[in-house]
Short mmCIF file of N, CA and C in Angstrom, two decimals:
data_model
loop_
_atom_site.label_atom_id
_atom_site.label_comp_id
_atom_site.label_asym_id
_atom_site.label_seq_id
_atom_site.Cartn_x
_atom_site.Cartn_y
_atom_site.Cartn_z
N MET X 1 -61.79 19.52 -201.57
CA MET X 1 -61.67 19.77 -202.99
C MET X 1 -62.43 18.72 -203.77
N GLY X 2 -62.76 17.64 -203.11
CA GLY X 2 -63.51 16.61 -203.80
C GLY X 2 -62.76 16.09 -205.00
N SER X 3 -63.45 15.91 -206.09
CA SER X 3 -62.82 15.37 -207.29
C SER X 3 -62.29 16.47 -208.21
N MET X 4 -62.24 17.72 -207.76
CA MET X 4 -61.80 18.82 -208.59
C MET X 4 -60.27 18.91 -208.71
N GLY X 5 -59.54 18.33 -207.76
CA GLY X 5 -58.08 18.44 -207.74
C GLY X 5 -57.39 18.08 -209.03
N PRO X 6 -57.67 16.90 -209.61
CA PRO X 6 -57.00 16.55 -210.86
C PRO X 6 -57.30 17.54 -211.99
N GLY X 7 -58.52 18.04 -212.05
CA GLY X 7 -58.88 19.03 -213.08
C GLY X 7 -58.12 20.34 -212.90
N ILE X 8 -57.95 20.75 -211.65
CA ILE X 8 -57.19 21.97 -211.38
C ILE X 8 -55.73 21.77 -211.75
N ALA X 9 -55.17 20.62 -211.42
CA ALA X 9 -53.78 20.32 -211.79
C ALA X 9 -53.62 20.34 -213.31
N GLU X 10 -54.59 19.79 -214.02
CA GLU X 10 -54.55 19.79 -215.48
C GLU X 10 -54.61 21.23 -216.02
N PHE X 11 -55.47 22.07 -215.45
CA PHE X 11 -55.54 23.48 -215.85
C PHE X 11 -54.17 24.13 -215.69
N CYS X 12 -53.50 23.85 -214.57
CA CYS X 12 -52.18 24.43 -214.31
C CYS X 12 -51.18 24.00 -215.37
N LYS X 13 -51.24 22.75 -215.79
CA LYS X 13 -50.32 22.25 -216.83
C LYS X 13 -50.59 22.94 -218.16
N VAL X 14 -51.85 23.14 -218.50
CA VAL X 14 -52.20 23.82 -219.75
C VAL X 14 -51.71 25.27 -219.70
N ARG X 15 -51.90 25.91 -218.56
CA ARG X 15 -51.43 27.30 -218.39
C ARG X 15 -49.92 27.36 -218.57
N GLU X 16 -49.20 26.40 -217.99
CA GLU X 16 -47.75 26.35 -218.13
C GLU X 16 -47.35 26.16 -219.59
N ALA X 17 -48.03 25.27 -220.31
CA ALA X 17 -47.73 24.99 -221.71
C ALA X 17 -47.93 26.24 -222.58
N LYS X 18 -48.79 27.15 -222.14
CA LYS X 18 -49.04 28.39 -222.89
C LYS X 18 -48.16 29.53 -222.40
N GLY X 19 -47.19 29.21 -221.53
CA GLY X 19 -46.24 30.22 -221.07
C GLY X 19 -46.63 30.96 -219.81
N GLY X 20 -47.69 30.55 -219.16
CA GLY X 20 -48.15 31.22 -217.94
C GLY X 20 -47.84 30.42 -216.69
N LYS X 21 -48.21 30.99 -215.58
CA LYS X 21 -48.06 30.32 -214.28
C LYS X 21 -49.43 30.22 -213.63
N ALA X 22 -49.57 29.19 -212.81
CA ALA X 22 -50.80 29.02 -212.04
C ALA X 22 -50.43 28.50 -210.66
N TRP X 23 -50.96 29.15 -209.65
CA TRP X 23 -50.74 28.73 -208.28
C TRP X 23 -52.01 28.06 -207.79
N ALA X 24 -51.92 26.79 -207.46
CA ALA X 24 -53.09 26.04 -207.01
C ALA X 24 -53.06 25.92 -205.49
N TYR X 25 -54.26 25.87 -204.91
CA TYR X 25 -54.32 25.68 -203.46
C TYR X 25 -55.50 24.80 -203.10
N GLU X 26 -55.39 24.23 -201.94
CA GLU X 26 -56.49 23.50 -201.35
C GLU X 26 -56.68 24.04 -199.94
N PHE X 27 -57.88 24.44 -199.63
CA PHE X 27 -58.20 24.87 -198.28
C PHE X 27 -58.52 23.61 -197.49
N ALA X 28 -57.59 23.21 -196.63
CA ALA X 28 -57.68 21.93 -195.94
C ALA X 28 -57.90 22.11 -194.44
N ARG X 29 -58.60 23.16 -194.06
CA ARG X 29 -58.89 23.41 -192.65
C ARG X 29 -60.32 22.98 -192.36
N PRO X 30 -60.52 21.81 -191.71
CA PRO X 30 -61.88 21.47 -191.29
C PRO X 30 -62.35 22.54 -190.30
N LEU X 31 -63.50 23.09 -190.52
CA LEU X 31 -63.97 24.18 -189.67
C LEU X 31 -64.38 23.69 -188.29
N PRO X 32 -64.04 24.46 -187.27
CA PRO X 32 -64.39 24.05 -185.91
C PRO X 32 -65.89 24.14 -185.68
N ASP X 33 -66.38 23.33 -184.78
CA ASP X 33 -67.81 23.26 -184.49
C ASP X 33 -68.02 23.32 -182.99
N ASP X 34 -68.91 24.17 -182.54
CA ASP X 34 -69.20 24.26 -181.09
C ASP X 34 -70.42 23.44 -180.70
N GLY X 35 -71.02 22.74 -181.67
CA GLY X 35 -72.18 21.90 -181.39
C GLY X 35 -73.50 22.63 -181.26
N LYS X 36 -73.49 23.95 -181.40
CA LYS X 36 -74.72 24.74 -181.21
C LYS X 36 -75.57 24.89 -182.47
N HIS X 37 -75.06 24.46 -183.60
CA HIS X 37 -75.80 24.63 -184.85
C HIS X 37 -75.85 23.33 -185.65
N PRO X 38 -76.46 22.28 -185.10
CA PRO X 38 -76.48 20.99 -185.82
C PRO X 38 -77.22 21.08 -187.15
N GLU X 39 -78.13 22.02 -187.31
CA GLU X 39 -78.84 22.16 -188.58
C GLU X 39 -77.88 22.54 -189.71
N ILE X 40 -76.75 23.10 -189.36
CA ILE X 40 -75.74 23.48 -190.35
C ILE X 40 -74.63 22.43 -190.40
N THR X 41 -74.09 22.10 -189.24
CA THR X 41 -72.88 21.27 -189.19
C THR X 41 -73.12 19.81 -189.56
N THR X 42 -74.34 19.33 -189.50
CA THR X 42 -74.57 17.95 -189.94
C THR X 42 -74.53 17.86 -191.47
N ARG X 43 -74.81 18.97 -192.14
CA ARG X 43 -74.76 19.01 -193.61
C ARG X 43 -73.39 19.45 -194.12
N LEU X 44 -72.75 20.37 -193.42
CA LEU X 44 -71.49 20.96 -193.89
C LEU X 44 -70.36 20.61 -192.93
N LYS X 45 -69.77 19.47 -193.15
CA LYS X 45 -68.66 19.03 -192.30
C LYS X 45 -67.33 19.38 -192.96
N GLY X 46 -66.34 19.64 -192.14
CA GLY X 46 -65.01 19.91 -192.66
C GLY X 46 -64.94 21.24 -193.39
N ALA X 47 -64.09 21.30 -194.38
CA ALA X 47 -63.97 22.49 -195.24
C ALA X 47 -64.90 22.28 -196.42
N PHE X 48 -65.70 23.28 -196.74
CA PHE X 48 -66.65 23.15 -197.84
C PHE X 48 -66.49 24.35 -198.76
N HIS X 49 -67.09 24.28 -199.94
CA HIS X 49 -67.00 25.36 -200.92
C HIS X 49 -67.36 26.68 -200.26
N SER X 50 -66.50 27.63 -200.39
CA SER X 50 -66.61 29.01 -199.90
C SER X 50 -66.21 29.17 -198.44
N SER X 51 -65.89 28.09 -197.72
CA SER X 51 -65.49 28.26 -196.32
C SER X 51 -64.17 29.02 -196.19
N ASP X 52 -63.38 29.03 -197.26
CA ASP X 52 -62.12 29.76 -197.23
C ASP X 52 -62.32 31.28 -197.28
N LEU X 53 -63.49 31.73 -197.66
CA LEU X 53 -63.71 33.17 -197.80
C LEU X 53 -63.61 33.92 -196.48
N TRP X 54 -64.02 33.31 -195.37
CA TRP X 54 -63.85 33.97 -194.07
C TRP X 54 -62.37 34.25 -193.82
N PHE X 55 -61.51 33.36 -194.31
CA PHE X 55 -60.08 33.49 -194.11
C PHE X 55 -59.47 34.49 -195.08
N VAL X 56 -59.82 34.38 -196.35
CA VAL X 56 -59.27 35.28 -197.37
C VAL X 56 -59.59 36.74 -197.06
N PHE X 57 -60.78 37.01 -196.57
CA PHE X 57 -61.19 38.39 -196.29
C PHE X 57 -61.04 38.76 -194.82
N LYS X 58 -60.41 37.86 -194.05
CA LYS X 58 -60.16 38.08 -192.61
C LYS X 58 -61.42 38.55 -191.90
N SER X 59 -62.49 37.82 -192.12
CA SER X 59 -63.78 38.18 -191.53
C SER X 59 -64.28 37.10 -190.57
N LEU X 60 -63.36 36.42 -189.91
CA LEU X 60 -63.73 35.35 -188.99
C LEU X 60 -64.66 35.84 -187.88
N LYS X 61 -64.50 37.08 -187.48
CA LYS X 61 -65.32 37.62 -186.38
C LYS X 61 -66.81 37.66 -186.73
N HIS X 62 -67.14 37.53 -188.01
CA HIS X 62 -68.54 37.57 -188.43
C HIS X 62 -69.18 36.19 -188.48
N CYS X 63 -68.49 35.19 -187.96
CA CYS X 63 -69.00 33.82 -187.97
C CYS X 63 -69.03 33.29 -186.54
N TRP X 64 -70.00 32.46 -186.23
CA TRP X 64 -70.21 31.92 -184.89
C TRP X 64 -69.21 30.83 -184.51
N ARG X 65 -68.44 30.34 -185.43
CA ARG X 65 -67.56 29.21 -185.13
C ARG X 65 -66.48 29.59 -184.11
N PRO X 66 -66.05 28.63 -183.29
CA PRO X 66 -65.05 28.92 -182.25
C PRO X 66 -63.62 28.89 -182.82
N TRP X 67 -63.22 29.99 -183.44
CA TRP X 67 -61.91 30.08 -184.07
C TRP X 67 -60.79 30.06 -183.04
N THR X 68 -59.64 29.58 -183.47
CA THR X 68 -58.44 29.55 -182.62
C THR X 68 -57.47 30.62 -183.11
N GLN X 69 -56.39 30.83 -182.37
CA GLN X 69 -55.35 31.76 -182.84
C GLN X 69 -54.78 31.26 -184.16
N GLY X 70 -54.69 29.94 -184.32
CA GLY X 70 -54.21 29.38 -185.58
C GLY X 70 -55.08 29.79 -186.76
N ASP X 71 -56.39 29.87 -186.55
CA ASP X 71 -57.29 30.32 -187.62
C ASP X 71 -56.98 31.76 -188.02
N TRP X 72 -56.76 32.61 -187.03
CA TRP X 72 -56.44 34.01 -187.31
C TRP X 72 -55.10 34.11 -188.04
N ASP X 73 -54.13 33.28 -187.66
CA ASP X 73 -52.83 33.27 -188.33
C ASP X 73 -52.98 32.76 -189.77
N LEU X 74 -53.79 31.73 -189.95
CA LEU X 74 -54.05 31.21 -191.29
C LEU X 74 -54.73 32.27 -192.15
N SER X 75 -55.67 32.98 -191.58
CA SER X 75 -56.35 34.04 -192.30
C SER X 75 -55.36 35.12 -192.75
N GLU X 76 -54.45 35.49 -191.88
CA GLU X 76 -53.44 36.50 -192.23
C GLU X 76 -52.56 36.00 -193.37
N LYS X 77 -52.18 34.74 -193.32
CA LYS X 77 -51.35 34.17 -194.39
C LYS X 77 -52.09 34.19 -195.72
N MET X 78 -53.36 33.82 -195.70
CA MET X 78 -54.14 33.80 -196.94
C MET X 78 -54.39 35.20 -197.46
N LEU X 79 -54.71 36.12 -196.59
CA LEU X 79 -54.93 37.51 -197.00
C LEU X 79 -53.65 38.09 -197.61
N THR X 80 -52.52 37.79 -197.02
CA THR X 80 -51.23 38.24 -197.55
C THR X 80 -50.99 37.67 -198.94
N ALA X 81 -51.27 36.38 -199.12
CA ALA X 81 -51.08 35.75 -200.43
C ALA X 81 -51.95 36.39 -201.50
N TRP X 82 -53.22 36.61 -201.19
CA TRP X 82 -54.13 37.20 -202.16
C TRP X 82 -53.73 38.65 -202.48
N THR X 83 -53.33 39.39 -201.46
CA THR X 83 -52.90 40.78 -201.67
C THR X 83 -51.64 40.81 -202.53
N ASN X 84 -50.68 39.94 -202.24
CA ASN X 84 -49.47 39.86 -203.04
C ASN X 84 -49.79 39.51 -204.49
N PHE X 85 -50.72 38.58 -204.67
CA PHE X 85 -51.07 38.19 -206.03
C PHE X 85 -51.65 39.37 -206.81
N VAL X 86 -52.49 40.14 -206.17
CA VAL X 86 -53.08 41.31 -206.84
C VAL X 86 -52.00 42.35 -207.17
N LYS X 87 -51.10 42.58 -206.22
CA LYS X 87 -50.06 43.61 -206.41
C LYS X 87 -48.94 43.17 -207.35
N TYR X 88 -48.52 41.91 -207.26
CA TYR X 88 -47.31 41.47 -207.95
C TYR X 88 -47.51 40.31 -208.93
N SER X 89 -48.73 39.83 -209.09
CA SER X 89 -49.02 38.64 -209.90
C SER X 89 -48.31 37.40 -209.36
N ASP X 90 -48.03 37.42 -208.08
CA ASP X 90 -47.34 36.31 -207.42
C ASP X 90 -47.75 36.32 -205.95
N PRO X 91 -48.28 35.22 -205.43
CA PRO X 91 -48.72 35.22 -204.03
C PRO X 91 -47.59 35.37 -203.01
N ASN X 92 -46.35 35.21 -203.47
CA ASN X 92 -45.20 35.33 -202.57
C ASN X 92 -44.75 36.77 -202.37
N GLY X 93 -45.16 37.66 -203.24
CA GLY X 93 -44.77 39.06 -203.11
C GLY X 93 -43.94 39.53 -204.29
N ALA X 94 -43.19 40.61 -204.06
CA ALA X 94 -42.39 41.22 -205.11
C ALA X 94 -41.35 40.23 -205.64
N LYS X 95 -40.93 40.46 -206.88
CA LYS X 95 -39.93 39.60 -207.52
C LYS X 95 -38.70 39.47 -206.62
N GLY X 96 -38.25 38.25 -206.44
CA GLY X 96 -37.09 38.01 -205.60
C GLY X 96 -37.42 37.76 -204.15
N SER X 97 -38.68 37.98 -203.77
CA SER X 97 -39.10 37.76 -202.39
C SER X 97 -39.32 36.27 -202.16
N LYS X 98 -38.81 35.74 -201.06
CA LYS X 98 -39.06 34.33 -200.73
C LYS X 98 -40.53 34.14 -200.39
N GLY X 99 -41.11 35.12 -199.74
CA GLY X 99 -42.53 35.10 -199.45
C GLY X 99 -43.00 33.88 -198.71
N LEU X 100 -44.06 33.28 -199.21
CA LEU X 100 -44.73 32.17 -198.54
C LEU X 100 -44.18 30.81 -198.94
N GLY X 101 -43.30 30.77 -199.91
CA GLY X 101 -42.81 29.48 -200.40
C GLY X 101 -43.82 28.77 -201.29
N TRP X 102 -44.75 29.54 -201.86
CA TRP X 102 -45.79 28.97 -202.71
C TRP X 102 -45.26 28.90 -204.13
N THR X 103 -45.06 27.71 -204.63
CA THR X 103 -44.54 27.53 -205.98
C THR X 103 -45.69 27.25 -206.95
N PRO X 104 -45.54 27.65 -208.21
CA PRO X 104 -46.59 27.35 -209.18
C PRO X 104 -46.75 25.84 -209.35
N CYS X 105 -47.94 25.43 -209.69
CA CYS X 105 -48.24 24.02 -209.98
C CYS X 105 -47.84 23.78 -211.43
N THR X 106 -46.90 22.86 -211.64
CA THR X 106 -46.35 22.61 -212.98
C THR X 106 -46.37 21.11 -213.30
N GLU X 107 -46.02 20.81 -214.53
CA GLU X 107 -45.91 19.40 -214.95
C GLU X 107 -44.89 18.66 -214.09
N LYS X 108 -43.72 19.27 -213.85
CA LYS X 108 -42.67 18.62 -213.06
C LYS X 108 -42.95 18.65 -211.57
N SER X 109 -43.70 19.65 -211.12
CA SER X 109 -44.00 19.77 -209.69
C SER X 109 -45.48 20.11 -209.51
N PRO X 110 -46.34 19.08 -209.61
CA PRO X 110 -47.79 19.31 -209.51
C PRO X 110 -48.24 19.46 -208.06
N LYS X 111 -47.66 20.44 -207.36
CA LYS X 111 -47.94 20.65 -205.94
C LYS X 111 -48.95 21.78 -205.74
N PHE X 112 -49.72 21.64 -204.69
CA PHE X 112 -50.71 22.64 -204.30
C PHE X 112 -50.27 23.24 -202.97
N MET X 113 -50.61 24.51 -202.73
CA MET X 113 -50.46 25.06 -201.38
C MET X 113 -51.62 24.49 -200.57
N LEU X 114 -51.30 23.85 -199.47
CA LEU X 114 -52.33 23.31 -198.58
C LEU X 114 -52.45 24.28 -197.41
N PHE X 115 -53.53 25.04 -197.40
CA PHE X 115 -53.79 25.97 -196.30
C PHE X 115 -54.45 25.17 -195.18
N LYS X 116 -53.75 25.04 -194.05
CA LYS X 116 -54.25 24.16 -193.00
C LYS X 116 -53.66 24.52 -191.64
N LEU X 117 -54.18 23.87 -190.62
CA LEU X 117 -53.64 23.94 -189.27
C LEU X 117 -53.07 22.57 -188.93
N ASN X 118 -52.18 22.52 -187.94
CA ASN X 118 -51.68 21.21 -187.49
C ASN X 118 -52.57 20.67 -186.38
N ASP X 119 -52.18 19.57 -185.78
CA ASP X 119 -53.01 18.93 -184.75
C ASP X 119 -53.07 19.73 -183.45
N LYS X 120 -52.26 20.78 -183.34
CA LYS X 120 -52.31 21.66 -182.16
C LYS X 120 -53.01 22.99 -182.49
N ASP X 121 -53.72 23.01 -183.61
CA ASP X 121 -54.43 24.19 -184.10
C ASP X 121 -53.53 25.38 -184.38
N ALA X 122 -52.29 25.11 -184.77
CA ALA X 122 -51.38 26.17 -185.19
C ALA X 122 -51.33 26.19 -186.71
N GLU X 123 -51.13 27.36 -187.28
CA GLU X 123 -51.04 27.51 -188.73
C GLU X 123 -49.89 26.63 -189.23
N ALA X 124 -50.13 25.82 -190.25
CA ALA X 124 -49.13 24.87 -190.74
C ALA X 124 -49.22 24.68 -192.24
N SER X 125 -49.51 25.74 -192.98
CA SER X 125 -49.64 25.61 -194.43
C SER X 125 -48.32 25.20 -195.05
N GLU X 126 -48.43 24.42 -196.12
CA GLU X 126 -47.22 23.94 -196.80
C GLU X 126 -47.57 23.48 -198.20
N MET X 127 -46.54 23.36 -199.03
CA MET X 127 -46.75 22.80 -200.35
C MET X 127 -46.91 21.30 -200.21
N GLY X 128 -47.82 20.73 -200.97
CA GLY X 128 -48.03 19.29 -200.90
C GLY X 128 -48.90 18.81 -202.05
N ASP X 129 -49.17 17.52 -202.00
CA ASP X 129 -50.01 16.89 -203.00
C ASP X 129 -51.47 17.15 -202.68
N ILE X 130 -52.29 17.19 -203.72
CA ILE X 130 -53.72 17.36 -203.47
C ILE X 130 -54.22 16.21 -202.61
N ILE X 131 -55.20 16.48 -201.80
CA ILE X 131 -55.79 15.47 -200.95
C ILE X 131 -57.04 14.95 -201.65
N LEU X 132 -56.92 13.74 -202.19
CA LEU X 132 -58.06 13.16 -202.92
C LEU X 132 -59.05 12.55 -201.94
N PRO X 133 -60.34 12.61 -202.29
CA PRO X 133 -61.35 12.03 -201.39
C PRO X 133 -61.17 10.54 -201.23
N LYS X 134 -61.55 10.05 -200.07
CA LYS X 134 -61.42 8.61 -199.77
C LYS X 134 -62.66 7.87 -200.17
#
């Protein structure tokens, strides 16, 4: 997310002040590399702008990267969230649904959904603080 996180959090606060909701997320899945495309991977390390699109549209099979089952599970979670948002204006689903546990980013709770895998390459998305660059 680079330095965009604080600006996104501020947007969410403004949206809340105007009576709306905003769900913020950070795609925090460093993309796997098989070492066969150094012309790409030396420039684009980790998660980069638009790398989440393979997941949102569940089109991982159209990319050469060595995806894991966790990637496919993460893709399903993201596709479900986007579909729910389109259908219900809420990434969790219909009103009253516990859904994904994705809460809006607010002044009192400036949390982002972190779409990620754990150290065993299993889907491990959770609400958390934005990850600021080091």
